[in-house]
Every structure is written in C-alpha cells, then in structure tokens.
Amino acid sequence: MACRRVGALLVTPVAILLTTAGCFGKDNALRPTETIAQATQRLDVLLQEALAQLPADVTTERAYKLDAIPCDTPTDGGPDGRIFAEHDFEIVAPASGAWSVTEAFPTLSAFWQQKGYKATTEDRIANEHRYFVQTDDGYQIFVLTYDRGDHYDVSVGASSPCVWEFGRPDPQ
C-alpha cells in the first residue's frame, strides 16, 4: 500500500514537469524579436553606413521600401506570422564621370569584409554581379550590379531577419 502511495506521489510531479517542459518548448519557438519599427530603423542605419563609403558626389535614389513582407518560408525554421523589411537604393554616378558605379561593388564588399560581416553569396553570372553579407544579428546587406550593355544599374539594399510586428506574437 505504501508503495502505491509513493508511486502516485512520484507520478504527479513527473506529469507536471513534462507538461511545463512542453509549454516552455513552445514558448521558446515564440520568443520575442525586435519590432518591425526597430528593424526598419536598423536597415536605415546599415544602408546609410554603406552609402557613406561612396564618393560624396554620388547620388542615390530610393528604389523601394517594403516594411511588412510576410516570412512565408522562414529560413530559420521559426513560426508563421512574422514579417521582414527590405529597403533598396539605386546608385547614380556623378555627372563628372570621375567615378563609375561599377566601383561600388569592390568598395562595398571590401568595407563589409572589414566590418567582419559574413559573405553569404557572391555570384558573378552573365551581366550580373551580386554580393550579399550578413551581420551577426541576422541582417542581410547586398550590392547588385547589372550590365545593361550601354550602362550599369547598381543598387544597394538590406533586409531584416523575420520579426514579430510588435516584438511578440499576436496572442490570437
């Protein structure tokens, strides 16, 4: 009889432990992130830092600013419902012709290597050069160079990791 009571007493704490462990595992997958506002602010800082490496007479034009792209296929294995942001600038060479937009690729790739960012993609395919780096906190920055035959199009952009819009999952 005493053995049954001891067994019953042991089963209850073990069941509670397993239940709470399952809850903690689930909560861990839904851990807080930066907000999308914080992520877009970080993108702007990373891009301004990169664009500051170009000559002063180079101009840029914002190509696009997307601040709520669904993370349909999260590469980090995280849960659905998160979003990311991506900003992109076109680089316009100075009218003086003293600097070519094709110099953006080696300038920026050297700068990012110096910062210790990890190169994730370096493609040099016909008429296109792509160089992507990743920061320690999961942001991706890139420079794309397209040879159009009579001119080059060069853009510099950045994208955030997947985040919850308000830093936490929607409780619903």
XYZ file of N, CA and C in Angstrom:
516
model
N 0.826 -1.191 0.000
C 0.000 0.000 0.000
C 0.868 1.252 0.000
N 1.941 1.221 0.804
C 2.844 2.366 0.876
C 3.532 2.595 -0.453
N 3.836 1.492 -1.175
C 4.498 1.622 -2.484
C 3.586 2.309 -3.492
N 2.281 2.023 -3.426
C 1.338 2.656 -4.339
C 1.267 4.158 -4.087
N 1.256 4.539 -2.812
C 1.206 5.975 -2.479
C 2.460 6.683 -2.970
N 3.619 6.070 -2.776
C 4.876 6.669 -3.236
C 4.856 6.782 -4.758
N 4.363 5.725 -5.427
C 4.270 5.750 -6.893
C 3.344 6.862 -7.367
N 2.204 6.996 -6.709
C 1.253 8.053 -7.076
C 1.848 9.424 -6.826
N 2.570 9.561 -5.738
C 3.211 10.842 -5.437
C 4.294 11.183 -6.451
N 4.982 10.197 -6.974
C 6.040 10.440 -7.970
C 5.458 10.741 -9.352
N 4.354 10.099 -9.690
C 3.750 10.297 -11.000
C 3.260 11.740 -11.157
N 2.672 12.309 -10.140
C 2.125 13.662 -10.221
C 3.209 14.699 -10.522
N 4.332 14.738 -9.783
C 5.351 15.731 -10.116
C 5.971 15.507 -11.496
N 6.124 14.252 -11.897
C 6.684 13.963 -13.217
C 5.734 14.476 -14.303
N 4.448 14.271 -14.139
C 3.465 14.750 -15.114
C 3.484 16.273 -15.191
N 3.573 16.935 -14.058
C 3.640 18.407 -14.038
C 4.911 18.881 -14.738
N 6.013 18.222 -14.464
C 7.284 18.585 -15.086
C 7.215 18.454 -16.605
N 6.671 17.338 -17.087
C 6.572 17.129 -18.528
C 5.638 18.145 -19.180
N 4.553 18.463 -18.524
C 3.617 19.452 -19.056
C 4.268 20.816 -19.160
N 4.942 21.244 -18.112
C 5.589 22.563 -18.161
C 6.744 22.572 -19.137
N 7.448 21.476 -19.284
C 8.548 21.415 -20.257
C 7.996 21.605 -21.663
N 6.857 20.993 -21.949
C 6.232 21.170 -23.256
C 5.830 22.609 -23.496
N 5.339 23.264 -22.476
C 4.958 24.675 -22.609
C 6.181 25.549 -22.839
N 7.236 25.283 -22.098
C 8.441 26.104 -22.279
C 9.016 25.910 -23.672
N 8.963 24.709 -24.186
C 9.460 24.466 -25.537
C 8.672 25.259 -26.563
N 7.355 25.295 -26.399
C 6.506 26.036 -27.321
C 6.785 27.539 -27.214
N 6.907 28.050 -25.981
C 7.186 29.470 -25.793
C 8.531 29.855 -26.373
N 9.492 28.934 -26.308
C 10.810 29.224 -26.841
C 10.730 29.494 -28.340
N 9.870 28.785 -29.071
C 9.712 28.997 -30.502
C 9.054 30.341 -30.777
N 8.324 30.880 -29.814
C 7.624 32.148 -29.987
C 8.290 33.267 -29.198
N 9.583 33.203 -29.054
C 10.291 34.199 -28.257
C 10.214 35.582 -28.908
N 10.347 36.629 -28.120
C 10.258 37.999 -28.637
C 11.354 38.296 -29.655
N 11.069 39.253 -30.516
C 12.023 39.737 -31.517
C 12.049 41.255 -31.440
N 12.833 41.857 -32.289
C 12.722 43.299 -32.466
C 11.336 43.575 -33.046
N 10.874 44.789 -32.922
C 9.639 45.183 -33.611
C 10.001 45.509 -35.056
N 9.017 45.605 -35.918
C 9.302 45.959 -37.309
C 9.820 47.391 -37.384
N 9.381 48.262 -36.492
C 9.892 49.640 -36.466
C 11.379 49.648 -36.124
N 11.785 48.835 -35.163
C 13.201 48.742 -34.814
C 14.005 48.143 -35.970
N 13.429 47.158 -36.631
C 14.122 46.517 -37.753
C 14.321 47.490 -38.910
N 13.295 48.293 -39.222
C 13.450 49.244 -40.326
C 14.448 50.341 -39.967
N 14.482 50.726 -38.716
C 15.468 51.714 -38.278
C 16.883 51.149 -38.431
N 17.067 49.899 -38.067
C 18.383 49.254 -38.213
C 18.770 49.153 -39.688
N 17.817 48.857 -40.565
C 18.091 48.821 -42.005
C 18.614 50.167 -42.487
N 17.948 51.233 -42.066
C 18.369 52.567 -42.494
C 19.788 52.881 -42.025
N 20.131 52.482 -40.808
C 21.480 52.707 -40.288
C 22.503 51.933 -41.118
N 22.218 50.661 -41.387
C 23.142 49.841 -42.179
C 23.331 50.394 -43.587
N 22.247 50.854 -44.188
C 22.343 51.391 -45.546
C 23.069 52.730 -45.580
N 22.790 53.604 -44.628
C 23.486 54.888 -44.595
C 24.981 54.690 -44.354
N 25.320 53.736 -43.522
C 26.719 53.400 -43.259
C 27.396 52.920 -44.549
N 26.721 52.087 -45.323
C 27.276 51.590 -46.582
C 27.378 52.705 -47.611
N 26.324 53.480 -47.756
C 26.324 54.540 -48.762
C 27.354 55.621 -48.446
N 27.710 55.774 -47.187
C 28.737 56.754 -46.797
C 30.121 56.357 -47.308
N 30.290 55.112 -47.746
C 31.575 54.659 -48.276
C 31.789 55.105 -49.718
N 30.736 55.573 -50.356
C 30.818 56.004 -51.749
C 31.232 57.468 -51.814
N 31.802 57.903 -52.922
C 32.205 59.311 -53.038
C 31.046 60.263 -52.761
N 31.378 61.430 -52.254
C 30.367 62.408 -51.838
C 29.475 62.875 -52.990
N 30.000 62.884 -54.219
C 29.188 63.387 -55.331
C 28.315 62.305 -55.976
N 28.330 61.103 -55.426
C 27.441 60.037 -55.891
C 26.070 60.273 -55.268
N 25.041 60.160 -56.064
C 23.692 60.325 -55.528
C 22.990 58.966 -55.483
N 21.993 58.892 -54.633
C 21.204 57.668 -54.518
C 19.732 58.021 -54.628
N 18.991 57.079 -55.115
C 17.544 57.219 -55.208
C 16.919 55.975 -54.591
N 15.967 56.186 -53.700
C 15.315 55.027 -53.089
C 14.547 54.279 -54.165
N 14.887 53.014 -54.337
C 14.202 52.178 -55.320
C 12.908 51.623 -54.720
N 13.003 51.134 -53.491
C 11.801 50.679 -52.803
C 12.053 50.569 -51.315
N 10.971 50.566 -50.573
C 10.990 50.424 -49.118
C 9.779 49.577 -48.750
N 10.029 48.318 -48.433
C 8.967 47.393 -48.076
C 9.135 47.044 -46.612
N 8.133 47.338 -45.798
C 8.270 47.185 -44.357
C 7.392 46.114 -43.726
N 6.722 45.304 -44.507
C 5.874 44.263 -43.913
C 5.715 43.087 -44.869
N 6.824 42.476 -45.257
C 6.784 41.331 -46.164
C 6.605 40.067 -45.321
N 5.612 39.232 -45.619
C 5.422 38.009 -44.831
C 6.616 37.071 -44.968
N 6.995 36.450 -43.881
C 8.038 35.422 -43.894
C 7.354 34.103 -44.231
N 6.991 33.926 -45.495
C 6.259 32.730 -45.910
C 7.061 31.455 -45.700
N 8.330 31.523 -46.004
C 9.183 30.353 -45.841
C 10.384 30.756 -44.994
N 10.176 30.900 -43.699
C 11.277 31.343 -42.846
C 12.463 30.387 -42.920
N 13.615 30.941 -43.165
C 14.817 30.124 -43.272
C 15.330 29.702 -41.909
N 14.835 30.329 -40.861
C 15.314 29.970 -39.525
C 14.424 28.934 -38.848
N 13.439 28.408 -39.572
C 12.578 27.376 -39.001
C 11.585 27.915 -37.987
N 11.420 29.220 -37.949
C 10.527 29.823 -36.969
C 9.066 29.720 -37.343
N 8.213 30.220 -36.466
C 6.768 30.115 -36.667
C 6.249 31.095 -37.721
N 5.063 30.804 -38.215
C 4.398 31.684 -39.173
C 3.915 32.951 -38.476
N 3.587 33.963 -39.273
C 3.039 35.201 -38.728
C 4.062 36.304 -38.575
N 5.316 36.005 -38.841
C 6.347 37.040 -38.724
C 6.517 37.745 -40.068
N 7.155 38.891 -40.033
C 7.377 39.686 -41.235
C 8.833 40.144 -41.271
N 9.250 40.672 -42.427
C 10.566 41.282 -42.528
C 10.461 42.521 -43.400
N 11.508 43.332 -43.370
C 11.543 44.566 -44.159
C 12.725 44.504 -45.106
N 12.583 45.200 -46.230
C 13.689 45.302 -47.184
C 13.664 46.688 -47.809
N 14.831 47.328 -47.825
C 14.990 48.660 -48.414
C 16.073 48.590 -49.473
N 15.917 49.373 -50.540
C 16.868 49.326 -51.643
C 17.062 50.722 -52.232
N 18.311 51.028 -52.570
C 18.671 52.298 -53.195
C 19.382 52.045 -54.515
N 19.054 52.837 -55.519
C 19.802 52.842 -56.778
C 20.934 53.846 -56.635
N 22.093 53.502 -57.156
C 23.253 54.393 -57.105
C 23.396 55.060 -58.458
N 23.532 56.383 -58.430
C 23.665 57.160 -59.655
C 25.060 57.789 -59.661
N 25.813 57.519 -60.710
C 27.174 58.051 -60.820
C 27.140 59.562 -60.996
N 28.174 60.249 -60.522
C 28.220 61.700 -60.713
C 28.343 62.055 -62.193
N 27.800 63.199 -62.537
C 27.836 63.661 -63.926
C 29.266 63.893 -64.405
N 30.176 64.150 -63.477
C 31.564 64.425 -63.852
C 32.240 63.233 -64.503
N 31.727 62.027 -64.254
C 32.344 60.830 -64.808
C 33.620 60.421 -64.100
N 33.908 61.087 -62.976
C 35.139 60.796 -62.235
C 35.057 59.466 -61.491
N 33.871 58.945 -61.347
C 33.681 57.686 -60.621
C 32.625 56.881 -61.351
N 32.848 55.592 -61.470
C 31.900 54.716 -62.147
C 31.117 53.916 -61.106
N 29.862 53.672 -61.386
C 29.049 52.887 -60.470
C 29.597 51.469 -60.305
N 30.376 50.989 -61.256
C 30.948 49.650 -61.130
C 31.954 49.583 -59.986
N 32.399 50.718 -59.487
C 33.320 50.748 -58.352
C 32.592 50.506 -57.019
N 31.285 50.551 -57.039
C 30.510 50.308 -55.817
C 30.713 48.883 -55.322
N 30.768 47.935 -56.242
C 30.908 46.522 -55.865
C 32.181 46.275 -55.056
N 33.369 46.606 -55.574
C 34.577 46.351 -54.767
C 34.671 47.232 -53.524
N 34.181 48.453 -53.608
C 34.224 49.356 -52.449
C 33.402 48.807 -51.298
N 32.166 48.418 -51.583
C 31.270 47.935 -50.529
C 31.655 46.545 -50.033
N 32.059 45.670 -50.930
C 32.444 44.328 -50.468
C 33.671 44.416 -49.560
N 34.626 45.274 -49.869
C 35.805 45.445 -49.006
C 35.406 46.035 -47.652
N 34.502 47.013 -47.667
C 34.030 47.637 -46.429
C 33.348 46.605 -45.528
N 32.467 45.813 -46.101
C 31.740 44.822 -45.310
C 32.661 43.721 -44.794
N 33.657 43.349 -45.569
C 34.637 42.369 -45.086
C 35.405 42.937 -43.899
N 35.765 44.209 -43.996
C 36.488 44.884 -42.916
C 35.631 44.923 -41.639
N 34.322 45.070 -41.796
C 33.400 45.090 -40.648
C 33.220 43.694 -40.046
N 33.694 42.669 -40.737
C 33.569 41.310 -40.242
C 32.261 40.632 -40.599
N 31.498 41.220 -41.528
C 30.246 40.606 -41.938
C 30.554 39.344 -42.744
N 29.708 38.363 -42.602
C 29.904 37.080 -43.270
C 29.302 37.126 -44.677
N 30.131 36.864 -45.686
C 29.632 36.809 -47.061
C 28.774 35.563 -47.207
N 27.546 35.744 -47.700
C 26.654 34.605 -47.880
C 26.483 34.246 -49.349
N 26.651 35.216 -50.235
C 26.510 34.975 -51.666
C 27.462 35.890 -52.414
N 28.166 35.307 -53.324
C 28.970 36.111 -54.244
C 28.831 35.459 -55.600
N 27.948 36.009 -56.400
C 27.685 35.468 -57.732
C 28.186 36.437 -58.783
N 28.812 35.895 -59.748
C 29.215 36.679 -60.912
C 28.742 35.895 -62.126
N 27.486 36.133 -62.469
C 26.907 35.461 -63.620
C 26.823 36.465 -64.764
N 26.521 35.996 -65.929
C 26.487 36.854 -67.104
C 25.689 38.124 -66.841
N 26.320 39.257 -67.030
C 25.701 40.581 -66.934
C 25.247 40.969 -65.528
N 25.603 40.176 -64.524
C 25.128 40.489 -63.183
C 26.162 40.065 -62.140
N 26.386 40.934 -61.181
C 27.235 40.613 -60.033
C 26.412 40.866 -58.783
N 26.406 39.885 -57.876
C 25.638 40.002 -56.637
C 26.558 39.669 -55.472
N 26.498 40.492 -54.442
C 27.304 40.244 -53.253
C 26.426 40.499 -52.038
N 26.199 39.463 -51.242
C 25.361 39.544 -50.046
C 26.216 39.233 -48.826
N 26.027 40.003 -47.772
C 26.683 39.731 -46.496
C 25.628 39.704 -45.404
N 25.999 39.070 -44.293
C 25.070 39.002 -43.162
C 25.770 39.500 -41.910
N 25.061 40.320 -41.150
C 25.578 40.819 -39.884
C 25.385 39.745 -38.813
N 26.025 39.950 -37.685
C 25.893 38.986 -36.584
C 24.459 38.876 -36.076
N 23.670 39.945 -36.233
C 22.292 39.914 -35.736
C 21.266 39.559 -36.814
N 21.733 38.992 -37.931
C 20.825 38.432 -38.921
C 20.361 39.344 -40.032
N 20.871 40.552 -40.115
C 20.507 41.447 -41.213
C 21.356 41.106 -42.431
N 20.755 41.236 -43.596
C 21.474 40.955 -44.831
C 21.602 42.261 -45.617
N 22.806 42.526 -46.103
C 23.071 43.734 -46.895
C 23.634 43.262 -48.226
N 23.323 43.975 -49.300
C 23.772 43.496 -50.597
C 24.043 44.641 -51.569
N 24.871 44.332 -52.548
C 25.100 45.221 -53.681
C 24.886 44.379 -54.934
N 24.112 44.917 -55.867
C 23.806 44.240 -57.125
C 24.254 45.129 -58.272
N 24.974 44.560 -59.215
C 25.437 45.302 -60.392
C 24.919 44.594 -61.636
N 24.172 45.310 -62.464
C 23.633 44.757 -63.707
C 24.255 45.473 -64.894
N 24.833 44.720 -65.807
C 25.408 45.269 -67.035
C 24.306 45.303 -68.077
N 23.865 46.497 -68.441
C 22.792 46.660 -69.419
C 23.333 46.867 -70.836
N 24.631 46.715 -71.007
C 25.243 46.898 -72.323
C 25.757 48.308 -72.500
N 24.854 49.287 -72.491
C 25.263 50.689 -72.667
C 25.452 51.404 -71.330
N 25.036 50.772 -70.226
C 25.212 51.374 -68.903
C 25.084 50.280 -67.830
N 25.405 50.649 -66.617
C 25.276 49.736 -65.488
C 24.219 50.254 -64.530
N 23.412 49.339 -64.009
C 22.499 49.645 -62.917
C 23.105 49.017 -61.668
N 23.228 49.828 -60.615
C 23.785 49.335 -59.363
C 22.826 49.705 -58.243
N 22.554 48.733 -57.384
C 21.703 49.016 -56.232
C 22.339 48.441 -54.979
N 22.031 49.088 -53.872
C 22.479 48.648 -52.561
C 21.218 48.501 -51.721
N 21.101 47.387 -51.041
C 19.903 47.161 -50.239
C 20.213 46.375 -48.987
N 19.188 46.221 -48.180
C 19.313 45.465 -46.937
C 17.951 44.884 -46.589
N 17.996 43.742 -45.907
C 16.751 43.143 -45.425
C 16.948 42.689 -43.983
N 15.863 42.740 -43.248
C 15.900 42.368 -41.828
C 15.648 40.876 -41.680
N 15.968 40.345 -40.524
C 15.516 38.980 -40.239
C 14.003 39.000 -40.004
N 13.396 37.844 -39.891
C 11.961 37.756 -39.594
C 11.714 38.216 -38.162
N 10.731 39.095 -38.011
C 10.397 39.640 -36.694
C 8.880 39.638 -36.515
N 8.464 39.743 -35.269
C 7.047 39.972 -34.977
C 6.803 41.466 -35.123
N 5.671 41.845 -35.681
C 5.378 43.263 -35.925
C 5.572 44.112 -34.673
N 5.096 43.633 -33.535
C 5.197 44.387 -32.290
C 6.169 43.740 -31.300
N 7.045 42.859 -31.808
C 8.063 42.239 -30.964
C 7.633 40.939 -30.312
N 6.337 40.661 -30.336
C 5.806 39.429 -29.750
C 4.708 38.911 -30.688
N 4.455 37.601 -30.651
C 3.385 37.083 -31.491
C 2.026 37.629 -31.074
N 1.140 37.727 -32.052
C -0.234 38.140 -31.766
C -0.868 37.075 -30.882
N -1.429 37.441 -29.728
C -1.960 36.437 -28.814
C -3.149 35.659 -29.364
N -3.726 36.084 -30.471
C -4.906 35.381 -31.006
C -4.480 34.246 -31.835
